[in-house]
Short mmCIF file of C-alpha atoms in Angstrom, two decimals:
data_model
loop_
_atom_site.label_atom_id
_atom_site.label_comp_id
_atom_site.label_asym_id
_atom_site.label_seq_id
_atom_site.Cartn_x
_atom_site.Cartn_y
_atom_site.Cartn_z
CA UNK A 9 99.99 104.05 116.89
CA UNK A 10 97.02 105.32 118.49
CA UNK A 11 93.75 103.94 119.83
CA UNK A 12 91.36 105.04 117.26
CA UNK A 13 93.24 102.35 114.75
CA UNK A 14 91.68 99.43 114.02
CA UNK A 15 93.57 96.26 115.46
CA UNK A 16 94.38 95.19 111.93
CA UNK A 17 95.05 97.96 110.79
CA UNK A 18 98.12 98.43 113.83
CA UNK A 19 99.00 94.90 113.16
CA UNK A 20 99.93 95.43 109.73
CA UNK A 21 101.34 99.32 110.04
CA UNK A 22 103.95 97.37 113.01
CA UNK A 23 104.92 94.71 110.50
CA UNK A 24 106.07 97.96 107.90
CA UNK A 25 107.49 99.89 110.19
CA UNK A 26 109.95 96.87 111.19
CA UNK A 27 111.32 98.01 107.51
CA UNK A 28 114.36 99.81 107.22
CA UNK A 29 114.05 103.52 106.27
CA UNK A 30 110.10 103.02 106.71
CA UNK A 31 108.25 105.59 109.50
CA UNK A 32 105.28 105.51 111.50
CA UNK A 33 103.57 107.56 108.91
CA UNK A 34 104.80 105.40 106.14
CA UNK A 35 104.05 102.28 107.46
CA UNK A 36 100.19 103.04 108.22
CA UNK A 37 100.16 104.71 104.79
CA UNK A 38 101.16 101.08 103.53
CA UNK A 39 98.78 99.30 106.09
CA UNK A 40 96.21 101.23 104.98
CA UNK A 41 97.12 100.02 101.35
CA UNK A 42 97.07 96.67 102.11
CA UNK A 43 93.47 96.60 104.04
CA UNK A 44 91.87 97.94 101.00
CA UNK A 45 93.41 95.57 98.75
CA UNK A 46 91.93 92.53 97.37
CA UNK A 47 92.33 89.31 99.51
CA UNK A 48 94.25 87.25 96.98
CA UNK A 49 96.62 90.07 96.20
CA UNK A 50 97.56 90.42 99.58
CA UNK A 51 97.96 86.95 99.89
CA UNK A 52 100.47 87.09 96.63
CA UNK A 53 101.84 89.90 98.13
CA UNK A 54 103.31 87.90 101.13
CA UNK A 55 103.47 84.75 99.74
CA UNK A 56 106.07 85.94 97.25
CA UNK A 57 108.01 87.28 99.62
CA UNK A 58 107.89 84.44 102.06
CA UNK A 59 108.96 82.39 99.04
CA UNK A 60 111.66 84.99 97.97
CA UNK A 61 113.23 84.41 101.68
CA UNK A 62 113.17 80.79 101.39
CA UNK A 63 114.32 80.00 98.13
CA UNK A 64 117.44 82.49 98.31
CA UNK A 65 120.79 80.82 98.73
CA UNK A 66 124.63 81.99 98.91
CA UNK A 67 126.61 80.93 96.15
CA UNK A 68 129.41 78.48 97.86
CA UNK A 69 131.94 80.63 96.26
CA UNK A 70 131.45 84.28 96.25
CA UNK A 71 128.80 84.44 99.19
CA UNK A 72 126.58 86.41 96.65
CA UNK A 73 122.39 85.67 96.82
CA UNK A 74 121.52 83.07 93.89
CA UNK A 75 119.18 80.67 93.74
CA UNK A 76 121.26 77.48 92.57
CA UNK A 77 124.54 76.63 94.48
CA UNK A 78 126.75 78.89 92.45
CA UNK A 79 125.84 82.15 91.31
CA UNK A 80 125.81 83.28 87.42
CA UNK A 81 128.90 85.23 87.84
CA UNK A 82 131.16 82.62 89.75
CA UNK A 83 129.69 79.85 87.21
CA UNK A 84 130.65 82.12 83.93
CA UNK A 85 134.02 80.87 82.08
CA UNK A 86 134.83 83.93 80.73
CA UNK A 87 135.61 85.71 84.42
CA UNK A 88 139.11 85.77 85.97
CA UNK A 89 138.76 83.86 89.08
CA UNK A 90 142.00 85.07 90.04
CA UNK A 91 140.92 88.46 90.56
CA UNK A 92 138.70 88.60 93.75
CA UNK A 93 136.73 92.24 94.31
CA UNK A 94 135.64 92.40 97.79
CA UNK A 95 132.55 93.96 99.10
CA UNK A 96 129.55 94.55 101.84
CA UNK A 97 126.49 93.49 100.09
CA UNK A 98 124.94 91.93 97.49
CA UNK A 99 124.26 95.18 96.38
CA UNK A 100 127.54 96.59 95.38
CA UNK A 101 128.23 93.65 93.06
CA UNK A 102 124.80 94.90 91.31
CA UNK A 103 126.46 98.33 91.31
CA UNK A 104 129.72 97.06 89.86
CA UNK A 105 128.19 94.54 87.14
CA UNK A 106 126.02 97.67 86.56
CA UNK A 107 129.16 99.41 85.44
CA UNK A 108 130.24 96.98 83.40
CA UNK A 109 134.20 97.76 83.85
CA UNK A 110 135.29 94.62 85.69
CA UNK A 111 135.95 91.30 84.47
CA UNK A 112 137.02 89.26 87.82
CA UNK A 113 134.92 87.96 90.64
CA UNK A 114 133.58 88.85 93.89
CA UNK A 115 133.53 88.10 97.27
CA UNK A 116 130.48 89.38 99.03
CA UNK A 117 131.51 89.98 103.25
CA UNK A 118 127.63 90.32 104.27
CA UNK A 119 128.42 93.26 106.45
CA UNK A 120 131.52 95.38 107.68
CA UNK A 121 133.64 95.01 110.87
CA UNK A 122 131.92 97.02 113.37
CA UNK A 123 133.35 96.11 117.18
CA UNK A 124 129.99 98.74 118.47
CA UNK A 125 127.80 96.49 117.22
CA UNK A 126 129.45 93.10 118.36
CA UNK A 127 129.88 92.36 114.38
CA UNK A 128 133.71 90.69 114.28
CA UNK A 129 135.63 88.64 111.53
CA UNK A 130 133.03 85.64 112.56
CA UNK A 131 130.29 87.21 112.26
CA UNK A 132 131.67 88.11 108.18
CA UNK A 133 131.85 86.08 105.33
CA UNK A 134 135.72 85.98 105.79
CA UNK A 135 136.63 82.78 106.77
CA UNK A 136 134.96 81.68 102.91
CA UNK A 137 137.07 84.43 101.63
CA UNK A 138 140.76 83.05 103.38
CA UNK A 139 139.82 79.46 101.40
CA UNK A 140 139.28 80.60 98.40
CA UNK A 141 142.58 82.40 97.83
CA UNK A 142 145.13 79.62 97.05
CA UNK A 143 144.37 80.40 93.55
CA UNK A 144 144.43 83.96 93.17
CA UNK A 145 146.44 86.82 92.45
CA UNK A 146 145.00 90.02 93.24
CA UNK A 147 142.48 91.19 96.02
CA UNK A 148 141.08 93.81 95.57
CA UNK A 149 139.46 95.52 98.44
CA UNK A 150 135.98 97.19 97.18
CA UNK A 151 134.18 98.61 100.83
CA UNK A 152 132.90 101.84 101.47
CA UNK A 153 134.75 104.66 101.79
CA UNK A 154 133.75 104.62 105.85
CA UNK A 155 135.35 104.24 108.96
CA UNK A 156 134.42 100.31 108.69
CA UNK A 157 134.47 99.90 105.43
CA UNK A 158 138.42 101.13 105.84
CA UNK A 159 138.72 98.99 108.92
CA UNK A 160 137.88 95.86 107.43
CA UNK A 161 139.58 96.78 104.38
CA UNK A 162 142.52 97.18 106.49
CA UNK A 163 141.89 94.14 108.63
CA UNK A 164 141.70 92.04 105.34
CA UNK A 165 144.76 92.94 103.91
CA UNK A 166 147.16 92.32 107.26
CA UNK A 167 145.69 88.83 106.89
CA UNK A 168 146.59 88.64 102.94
CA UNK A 169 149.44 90.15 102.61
CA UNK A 170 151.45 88.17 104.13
CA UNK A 171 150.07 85.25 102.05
CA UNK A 172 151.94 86.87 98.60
CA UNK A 173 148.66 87.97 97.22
CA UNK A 174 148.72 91.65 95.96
CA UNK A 175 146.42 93.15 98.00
CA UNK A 176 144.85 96.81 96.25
CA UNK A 177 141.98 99.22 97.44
CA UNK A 178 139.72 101.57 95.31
CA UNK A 179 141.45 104.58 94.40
CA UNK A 180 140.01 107.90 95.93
CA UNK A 181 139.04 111.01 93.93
CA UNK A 182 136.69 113.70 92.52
CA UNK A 183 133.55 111.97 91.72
CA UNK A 184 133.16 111.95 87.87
CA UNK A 185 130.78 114.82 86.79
CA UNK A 186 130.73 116.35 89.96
CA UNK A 187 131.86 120.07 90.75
CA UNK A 188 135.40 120.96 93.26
CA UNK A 189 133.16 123.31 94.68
CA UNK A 190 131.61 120.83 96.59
CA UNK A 191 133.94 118.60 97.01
CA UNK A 192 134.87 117.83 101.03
CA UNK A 193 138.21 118.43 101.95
CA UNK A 194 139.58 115.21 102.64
CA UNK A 195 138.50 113.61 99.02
CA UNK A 196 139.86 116.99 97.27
CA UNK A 197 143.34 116.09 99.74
CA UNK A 198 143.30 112.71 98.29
CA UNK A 199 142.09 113.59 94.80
CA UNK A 200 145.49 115.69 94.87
CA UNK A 201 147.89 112.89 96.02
CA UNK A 202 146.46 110.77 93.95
CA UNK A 203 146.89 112.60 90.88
CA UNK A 204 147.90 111.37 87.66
CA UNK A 205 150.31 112.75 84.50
CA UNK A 206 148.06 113.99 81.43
CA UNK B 149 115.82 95.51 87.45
CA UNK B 150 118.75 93.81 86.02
CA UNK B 151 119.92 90.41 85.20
CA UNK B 152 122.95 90.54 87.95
CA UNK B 153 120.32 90.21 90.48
CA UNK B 154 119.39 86.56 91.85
CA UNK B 155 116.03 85.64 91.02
CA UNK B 156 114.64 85.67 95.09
CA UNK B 157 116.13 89.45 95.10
CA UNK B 158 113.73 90.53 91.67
CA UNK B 159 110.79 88.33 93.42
CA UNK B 160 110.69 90.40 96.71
CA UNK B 161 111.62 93.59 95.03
CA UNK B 162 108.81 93.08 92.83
CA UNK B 163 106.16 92.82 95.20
CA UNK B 164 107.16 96.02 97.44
CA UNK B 165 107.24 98.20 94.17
CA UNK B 166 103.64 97.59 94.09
CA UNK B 167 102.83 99.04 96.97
CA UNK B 168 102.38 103.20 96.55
CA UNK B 169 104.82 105.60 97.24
CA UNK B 170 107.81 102.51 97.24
CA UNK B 171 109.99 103.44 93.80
CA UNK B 172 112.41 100.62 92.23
CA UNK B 173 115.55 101.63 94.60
CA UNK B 174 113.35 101.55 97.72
CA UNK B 175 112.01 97.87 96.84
CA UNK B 176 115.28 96.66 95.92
CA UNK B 177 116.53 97.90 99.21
CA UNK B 178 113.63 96.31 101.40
CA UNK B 179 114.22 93.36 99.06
CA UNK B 180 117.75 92.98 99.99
CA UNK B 181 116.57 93.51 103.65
CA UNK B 182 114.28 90.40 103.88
CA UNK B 183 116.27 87.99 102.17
CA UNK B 184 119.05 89.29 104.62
CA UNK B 185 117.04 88.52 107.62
CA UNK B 186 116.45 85.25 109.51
CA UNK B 187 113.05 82.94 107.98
CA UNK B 188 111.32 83.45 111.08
CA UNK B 189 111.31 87.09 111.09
CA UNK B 190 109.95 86.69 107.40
CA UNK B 191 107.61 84.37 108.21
CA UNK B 192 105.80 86.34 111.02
CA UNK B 193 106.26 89.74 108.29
CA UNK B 194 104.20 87.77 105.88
CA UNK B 195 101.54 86.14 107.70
CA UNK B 196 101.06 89.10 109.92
CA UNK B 197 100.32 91.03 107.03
CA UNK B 198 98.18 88.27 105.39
CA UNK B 199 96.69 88.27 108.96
CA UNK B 200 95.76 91.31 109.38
CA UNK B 201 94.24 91.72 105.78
CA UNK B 202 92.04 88.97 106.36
CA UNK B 203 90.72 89.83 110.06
CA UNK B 204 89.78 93.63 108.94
CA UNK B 205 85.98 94.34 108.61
CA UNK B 206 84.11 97.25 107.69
CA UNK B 207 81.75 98.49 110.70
CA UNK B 208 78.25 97.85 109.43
CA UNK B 209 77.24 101.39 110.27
CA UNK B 210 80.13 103.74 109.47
CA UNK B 211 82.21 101.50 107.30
CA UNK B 212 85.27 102.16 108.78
CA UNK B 213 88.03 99.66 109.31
CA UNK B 214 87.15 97.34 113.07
CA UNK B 215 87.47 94.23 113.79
CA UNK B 216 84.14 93.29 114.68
CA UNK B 217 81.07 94.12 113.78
CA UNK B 218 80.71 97.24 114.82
CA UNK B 219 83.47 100.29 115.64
CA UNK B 220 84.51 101.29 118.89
CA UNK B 221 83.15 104.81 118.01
CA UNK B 222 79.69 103.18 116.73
CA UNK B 223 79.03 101.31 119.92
CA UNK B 224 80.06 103.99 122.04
CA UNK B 225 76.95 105.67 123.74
CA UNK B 226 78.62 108.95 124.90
CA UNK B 227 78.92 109.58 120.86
CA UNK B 228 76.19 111.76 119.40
CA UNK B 229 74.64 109.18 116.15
CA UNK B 230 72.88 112.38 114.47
CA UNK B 231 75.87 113.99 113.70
CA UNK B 232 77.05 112.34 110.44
CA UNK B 233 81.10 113.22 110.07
CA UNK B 234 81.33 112.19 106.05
CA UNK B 235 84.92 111.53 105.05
CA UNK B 236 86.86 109.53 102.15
CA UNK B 237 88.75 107.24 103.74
CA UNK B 238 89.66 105.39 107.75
CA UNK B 239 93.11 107.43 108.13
CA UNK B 240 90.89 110.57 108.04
CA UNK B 241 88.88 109.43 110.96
CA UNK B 242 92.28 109.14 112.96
CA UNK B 243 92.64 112.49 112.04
CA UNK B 244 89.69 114.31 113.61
CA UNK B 245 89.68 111.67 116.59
CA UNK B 246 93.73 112.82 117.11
CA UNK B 247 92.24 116.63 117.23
CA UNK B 248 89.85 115.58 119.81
CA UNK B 249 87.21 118.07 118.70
CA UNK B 250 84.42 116.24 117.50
CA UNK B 251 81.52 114.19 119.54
CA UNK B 252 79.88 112.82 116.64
CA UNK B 253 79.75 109.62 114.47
CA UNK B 254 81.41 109.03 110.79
CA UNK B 255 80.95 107.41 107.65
CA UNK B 256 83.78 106.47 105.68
CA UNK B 257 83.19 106.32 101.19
CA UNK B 258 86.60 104.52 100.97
CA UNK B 259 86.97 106.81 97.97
CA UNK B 260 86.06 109.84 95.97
CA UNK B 261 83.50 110.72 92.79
CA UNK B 262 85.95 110.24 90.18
CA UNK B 263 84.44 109.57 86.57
CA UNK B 264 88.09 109.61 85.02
CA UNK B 265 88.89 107.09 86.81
CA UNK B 266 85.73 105.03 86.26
CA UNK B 267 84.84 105.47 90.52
CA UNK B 268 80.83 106.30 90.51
CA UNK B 269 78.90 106.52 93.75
CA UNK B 270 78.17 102.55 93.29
CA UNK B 271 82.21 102.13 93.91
CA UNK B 272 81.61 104.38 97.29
CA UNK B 273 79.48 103.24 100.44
CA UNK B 274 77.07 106.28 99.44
CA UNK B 275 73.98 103.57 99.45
CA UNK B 276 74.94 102.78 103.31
CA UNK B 277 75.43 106.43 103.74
CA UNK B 278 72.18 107.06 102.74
CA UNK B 279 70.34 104.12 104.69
CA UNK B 280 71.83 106.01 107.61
CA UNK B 281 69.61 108.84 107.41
CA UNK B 282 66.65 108.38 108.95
CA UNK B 283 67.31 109.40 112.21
CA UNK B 284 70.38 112.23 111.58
CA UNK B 285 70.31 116.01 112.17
CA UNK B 286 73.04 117.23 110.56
CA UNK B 287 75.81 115.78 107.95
CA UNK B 288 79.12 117.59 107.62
CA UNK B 289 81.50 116.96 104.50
CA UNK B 290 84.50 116.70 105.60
CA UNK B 291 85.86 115.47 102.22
CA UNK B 292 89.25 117.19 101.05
CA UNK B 293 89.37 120.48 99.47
CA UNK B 294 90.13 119.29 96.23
CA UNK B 295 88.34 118.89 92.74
CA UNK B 296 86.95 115.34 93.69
CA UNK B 297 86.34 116.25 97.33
CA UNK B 298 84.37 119.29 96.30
CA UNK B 299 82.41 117.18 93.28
CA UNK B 300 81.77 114.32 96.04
CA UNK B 301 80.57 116.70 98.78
CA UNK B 302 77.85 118.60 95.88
CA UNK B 303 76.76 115.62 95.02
CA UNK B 304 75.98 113.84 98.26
CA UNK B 305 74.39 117.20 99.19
CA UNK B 306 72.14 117.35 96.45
CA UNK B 307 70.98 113.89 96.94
CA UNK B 308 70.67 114.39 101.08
CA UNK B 309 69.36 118.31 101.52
CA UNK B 310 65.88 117.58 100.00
CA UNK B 311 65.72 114.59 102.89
CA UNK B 312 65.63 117.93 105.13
CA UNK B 313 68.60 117.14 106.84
CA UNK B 314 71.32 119.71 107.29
CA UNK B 315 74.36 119.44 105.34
CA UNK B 316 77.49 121.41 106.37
CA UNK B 317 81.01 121.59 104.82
CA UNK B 318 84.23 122.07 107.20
CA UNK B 319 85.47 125.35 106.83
CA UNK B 320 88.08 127.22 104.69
CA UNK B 321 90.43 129.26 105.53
CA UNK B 322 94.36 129.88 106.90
CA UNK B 323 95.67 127.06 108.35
CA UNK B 324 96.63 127.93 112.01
CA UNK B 325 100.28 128.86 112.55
CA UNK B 326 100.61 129.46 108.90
CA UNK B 327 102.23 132.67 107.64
CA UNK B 328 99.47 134.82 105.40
CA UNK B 329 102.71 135.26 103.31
CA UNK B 330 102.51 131.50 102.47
CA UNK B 331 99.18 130.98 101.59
CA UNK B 332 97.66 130.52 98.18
CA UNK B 333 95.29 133.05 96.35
CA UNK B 334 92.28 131.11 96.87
CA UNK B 335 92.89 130.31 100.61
CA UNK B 336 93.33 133.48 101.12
CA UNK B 337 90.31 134.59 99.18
CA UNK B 338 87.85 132.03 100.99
CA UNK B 339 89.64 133.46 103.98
CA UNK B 340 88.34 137.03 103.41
CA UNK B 341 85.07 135.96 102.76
CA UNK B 342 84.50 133.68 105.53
CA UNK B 343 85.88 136.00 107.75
CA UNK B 344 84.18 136.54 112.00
CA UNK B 345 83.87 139.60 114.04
CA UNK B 346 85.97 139.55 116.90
#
């Protein structure tokens, strides 16, 4: 940020740009935004979000943001507890309750194994995740089709296995609605293992 | 946004989908950022913001963004104070001080003429503007070529030319390093016409 900024004006563009996926030119855009708004709305502005940051808990069970000490899913009668779906981020079980097609529970990891970045099995909600399996039947392991995503996938299941607990992954395939055209090799590979009789 | 998202998560999301150009999936994700990083770091996001909205002044001369009383570019003596640079808004005046080209002074509106939108010159520092002009040679609009920049710039030079004061408007033409192939009819038209001997 340059010298013909005013000092608030580079004070608030810095805070922005701290945001993921926000720029330089983004982040003055929203300074800019902010300097011309109204005192109090600025001031709602970041005290919600202060107060967002503070009141948000992890549910004891699944790991998942709530704001009591279990989340709605965990506390709901009518979910099979013995069916644990494990994923990355809060975000995926939004994706999955979006969908609407599963009826078991989650287990949110907060992040993926990632040895590059010094992020290891402690630094993951997994230790939550071995305790909670005494009572349950199937795991089923719900990260991203990446290289970590598959590596913690595959880290998780060595350690359940041998425990008795079915252990499954997300199958692989065409994308619904989406063209072979552009499909990328490797999903059309596994879209042909995997295929199933009509 | 949906009911499978905790209550903090809607809260922050909320508050960065009011701020322009950030859409529902950008908010969530920024949402799902702050309550995923440590209370400090939230706390010095939020009051830096709140900060920086409440430090920002206008410069009593050229109204654009300082933090005292008067700009940097105000108080500076090697800049020419009859040369009035007229634009709509602070980030504009980054813009001709990044180009380095002009030795004058500014005033910023903090808007444009916009009747639709109920924004008459009493919503734009035109009254400052024009308690400016006592001792100026020359005024430039530097407004943006578009309908309300145009409608702003006739306006303030109908008001200001029977003061005697000069009133100049940037020019048009092809943008440099542009292809001719590129450009729109009336660019290229205003092009023609305000065309120089070589």
């Amino acid at each position: 940020m340059s010298e013909y900024n005013s000092r608030p004006l580079i004070m608030a563009a810095e805070q922005f740009a701290k945001l993921p996926g926000i720029g330089l030119k983004t982040a003055q855009r929203l300074a800019y935004h902010i300097l011309n708004s109204p005192v109090e709305e600025v001031e709602e502005f970041s005290n919600a979000i202060l107060q967002a940051r503070r009141s948000v808990k992890m549910c004891e069970r699944c790991q998942n943001f709530c704001s009591g000490s279990v989340c709605e899913i965990c506390a709901d009668d009518r979910r099979d507890s013995r069916i644990i779906c494990v994923v990355e981020a809060p975000k995926d079980v939004a994706a999955f309750e979006r969908s609407g097609g599963f009826g078991g529970v989650y287990h949110v990891l907060h992040g993926l194994l990632s040895p590059i970045d010094g992020i290891g099995p402690q630094q993951l909600k997994v230790k939550e995740l071995m305790s909670r399996l005494t009572d349950c039947d199937e795991v089923i392991m719900a990260t991203n089709p990446t290289v970590e995503g598959e590596a913690t996938a595959a880290y998780l299941s060595r350690m359940i296995k041998p425990m008795g607990i079915k252990v499954t992954r997300l199958a692989y395939g065409l994308p619904v609605g989406s063209s072979l055209e552009y499909a990328d090799d490797v999903t059309l590979q596994r879209a042909l293992e995997n295929r199933s009789e009509l």
